[in-house]
mmCIF file of C-alpha atoms in Angstrom:
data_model
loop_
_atom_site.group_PDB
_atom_site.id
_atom_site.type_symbol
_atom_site.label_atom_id
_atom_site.label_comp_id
_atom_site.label_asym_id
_atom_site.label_seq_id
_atom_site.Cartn_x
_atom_site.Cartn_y
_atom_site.Cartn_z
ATOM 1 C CA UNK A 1 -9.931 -0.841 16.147
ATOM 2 C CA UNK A 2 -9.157 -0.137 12.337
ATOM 3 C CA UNK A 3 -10.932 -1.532 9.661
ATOM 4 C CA UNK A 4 -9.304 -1.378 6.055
ATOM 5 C CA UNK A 5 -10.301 -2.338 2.966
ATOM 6 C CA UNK A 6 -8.806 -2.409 -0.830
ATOM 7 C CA UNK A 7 -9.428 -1.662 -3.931
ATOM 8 C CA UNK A 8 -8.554 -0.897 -7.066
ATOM 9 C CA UNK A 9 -6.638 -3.964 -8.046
ATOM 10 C CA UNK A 10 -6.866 -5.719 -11.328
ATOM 11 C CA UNK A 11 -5.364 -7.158 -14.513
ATOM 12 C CA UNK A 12 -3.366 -4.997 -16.869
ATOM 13 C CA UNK A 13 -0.464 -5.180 -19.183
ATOM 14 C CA UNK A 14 2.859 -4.140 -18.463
ATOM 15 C CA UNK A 15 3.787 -0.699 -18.858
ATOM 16 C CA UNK A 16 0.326 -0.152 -17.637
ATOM 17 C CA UNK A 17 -0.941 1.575 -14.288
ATOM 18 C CA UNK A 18 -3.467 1.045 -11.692
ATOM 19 C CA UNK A 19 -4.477 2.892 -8.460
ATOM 20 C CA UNK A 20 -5.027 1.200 -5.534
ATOM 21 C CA UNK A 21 -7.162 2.808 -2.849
ATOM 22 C CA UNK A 22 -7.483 1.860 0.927
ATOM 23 C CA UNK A 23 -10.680 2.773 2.533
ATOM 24 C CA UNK A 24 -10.088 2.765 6.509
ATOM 25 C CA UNK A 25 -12.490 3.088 9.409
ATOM 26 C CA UNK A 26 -12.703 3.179 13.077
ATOM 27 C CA UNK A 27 -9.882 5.375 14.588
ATOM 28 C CA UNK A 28 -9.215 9.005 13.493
ATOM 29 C CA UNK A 29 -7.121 8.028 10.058
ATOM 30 C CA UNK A 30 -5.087 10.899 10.396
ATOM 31 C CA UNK A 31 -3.355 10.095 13.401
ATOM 32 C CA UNK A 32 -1.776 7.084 12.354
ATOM 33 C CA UNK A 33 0.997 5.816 9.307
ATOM 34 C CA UNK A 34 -0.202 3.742 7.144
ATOM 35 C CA UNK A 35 1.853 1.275 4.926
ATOM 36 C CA UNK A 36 1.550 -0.874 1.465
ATOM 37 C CA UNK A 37 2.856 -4.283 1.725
ATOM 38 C CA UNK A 38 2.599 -7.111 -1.254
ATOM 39 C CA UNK A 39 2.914 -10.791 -1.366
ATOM 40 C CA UNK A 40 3.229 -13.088 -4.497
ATOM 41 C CA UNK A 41 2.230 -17.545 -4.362
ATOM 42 C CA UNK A 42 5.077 -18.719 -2.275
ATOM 43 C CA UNK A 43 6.722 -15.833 -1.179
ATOM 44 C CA UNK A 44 6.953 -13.783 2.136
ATOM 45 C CA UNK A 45 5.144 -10.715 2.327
ATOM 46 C CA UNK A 46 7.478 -7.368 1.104
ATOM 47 C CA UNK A 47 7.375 -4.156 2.124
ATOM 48 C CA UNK A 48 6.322 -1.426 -0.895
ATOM 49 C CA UNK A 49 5.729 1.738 0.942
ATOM 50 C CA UNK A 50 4.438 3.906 3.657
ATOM 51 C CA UNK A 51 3.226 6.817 4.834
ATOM 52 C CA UNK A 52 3.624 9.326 7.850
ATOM 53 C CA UNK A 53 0.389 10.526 9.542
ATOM 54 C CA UNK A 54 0.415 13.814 8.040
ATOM 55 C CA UNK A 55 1.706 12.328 4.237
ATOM 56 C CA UNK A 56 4.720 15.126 4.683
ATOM 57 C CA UNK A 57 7.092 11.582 4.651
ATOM 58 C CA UNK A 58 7.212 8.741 2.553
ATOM 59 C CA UNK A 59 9.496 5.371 1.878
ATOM 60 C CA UNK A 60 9.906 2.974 -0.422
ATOM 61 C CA UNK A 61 11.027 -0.462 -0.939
ATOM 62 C CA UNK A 62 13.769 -0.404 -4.016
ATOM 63 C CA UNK A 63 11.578 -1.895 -6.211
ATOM 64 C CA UNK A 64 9.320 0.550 -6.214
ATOM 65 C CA UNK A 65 11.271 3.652 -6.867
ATOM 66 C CA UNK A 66 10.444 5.726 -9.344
ATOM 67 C CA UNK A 67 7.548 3.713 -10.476
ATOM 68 C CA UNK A 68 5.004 3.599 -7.625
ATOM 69 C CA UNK A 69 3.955 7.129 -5.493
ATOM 70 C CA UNK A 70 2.072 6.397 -1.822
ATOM 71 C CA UNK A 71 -0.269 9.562 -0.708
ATOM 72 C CA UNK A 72 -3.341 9.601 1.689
ATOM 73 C CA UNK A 73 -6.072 12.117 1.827
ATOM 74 C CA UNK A 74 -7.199 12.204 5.709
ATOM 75 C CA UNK A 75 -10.536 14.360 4.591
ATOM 76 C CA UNK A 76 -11.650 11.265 2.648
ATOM 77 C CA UNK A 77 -10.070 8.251 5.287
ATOM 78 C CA UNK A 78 -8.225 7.042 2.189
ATOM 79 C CA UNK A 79 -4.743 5.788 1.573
ATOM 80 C CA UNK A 80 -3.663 5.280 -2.075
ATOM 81 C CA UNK A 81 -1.210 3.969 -4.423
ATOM 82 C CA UNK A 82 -0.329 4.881 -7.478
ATOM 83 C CA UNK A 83 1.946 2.445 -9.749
ATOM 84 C CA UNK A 84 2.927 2.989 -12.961
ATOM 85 C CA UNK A 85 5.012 1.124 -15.622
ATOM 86 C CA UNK A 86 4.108 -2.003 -13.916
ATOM 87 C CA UNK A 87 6.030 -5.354 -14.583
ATOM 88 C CA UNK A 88 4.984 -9.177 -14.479
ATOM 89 C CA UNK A 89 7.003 -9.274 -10.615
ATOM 90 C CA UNK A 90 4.680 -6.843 -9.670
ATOM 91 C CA UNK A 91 2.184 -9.549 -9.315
ATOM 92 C CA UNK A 92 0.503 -10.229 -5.769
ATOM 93 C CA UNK A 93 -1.836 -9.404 -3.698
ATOM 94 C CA UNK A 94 -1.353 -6.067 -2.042
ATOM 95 C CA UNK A 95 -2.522 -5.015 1.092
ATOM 96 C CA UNK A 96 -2.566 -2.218 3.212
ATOM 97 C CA UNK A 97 -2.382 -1.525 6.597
ATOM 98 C CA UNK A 98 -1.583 0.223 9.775
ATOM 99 C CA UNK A 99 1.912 0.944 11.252
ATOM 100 C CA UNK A 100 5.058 1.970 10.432
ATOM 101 C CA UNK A 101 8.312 0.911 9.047
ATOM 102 C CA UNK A 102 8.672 -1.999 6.510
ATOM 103 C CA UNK A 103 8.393 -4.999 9.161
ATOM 104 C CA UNK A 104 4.932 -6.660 8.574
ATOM 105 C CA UNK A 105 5.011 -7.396 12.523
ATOM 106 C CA UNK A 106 4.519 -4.047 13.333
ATOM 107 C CA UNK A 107 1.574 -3.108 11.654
ATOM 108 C CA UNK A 108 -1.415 -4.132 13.631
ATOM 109 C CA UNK A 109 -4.724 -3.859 11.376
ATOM 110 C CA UNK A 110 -4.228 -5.058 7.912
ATOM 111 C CA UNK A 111 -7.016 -4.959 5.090
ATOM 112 C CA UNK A 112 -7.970 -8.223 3.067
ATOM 113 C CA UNK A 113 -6.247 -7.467 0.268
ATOM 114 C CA UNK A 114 -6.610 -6.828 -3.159
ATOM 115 C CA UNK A 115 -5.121 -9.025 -6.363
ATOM 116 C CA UNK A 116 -2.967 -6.904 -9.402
ATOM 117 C CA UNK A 117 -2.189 -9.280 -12.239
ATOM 118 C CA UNK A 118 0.451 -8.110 -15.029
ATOM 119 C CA UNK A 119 0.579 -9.859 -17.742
ATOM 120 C CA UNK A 120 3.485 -9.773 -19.938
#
């Protein structure tokens, strides 16, 4: 069992920045990728990024590029990530959770979320 939990989330203007943390318990965090995943009102949830066990690889959806960074510190059971010049379609709730790839069906745990507003 893994639990996870966000935070970090808030409202902000764009061109702002906010860091999202994931606090995870239960299994040994650094044995395991970890992804972020995002879903706006009445959309499916997207892929934004993920992690390898050991942080050496990361991925990102297109629409984070250049604008978001995904890191984990395994001494502190914490995932994190780190957007930047953040637009209005950046809006949703993001979660993290625990798998690999950017199909939500193969992540397994999944924290409750956590709700970044950009206002334009």
């Amino acid at each position: 069992q893994v639990q996870l939990v966000e935070s970090g989330g808030g409202l902000v203007q764009a061109g702002g920045s906010l860091r999202l943390s994931c606090a995870a318990s239960g299994r040994t965090f650094s044995t395991y990728a970890m992804g972020w995943f995002r879903q706006a009102p009445g959309k499916e949830r997207e892929f934004v990024s993920a992690i390898t066990w050991s942080g050496y690889n990361t991925y990102y959806a297109d629409s984070a590029k250049g604008r978001f960074t995904i890191s984990r510190d395994n001494t502190k059971n914490t995932l994190y990530l780190q957007m930047n010049n953040l637009k209005p379609e950046d809006t949703a709730v993001y979660y993290c959770a625990q798998g690999s790839g950017p199909i939500p069906s193969r992540y397994d745990y999944w924290g409750p979320g956590t709700q970044v507003t950009v206002s334009s």
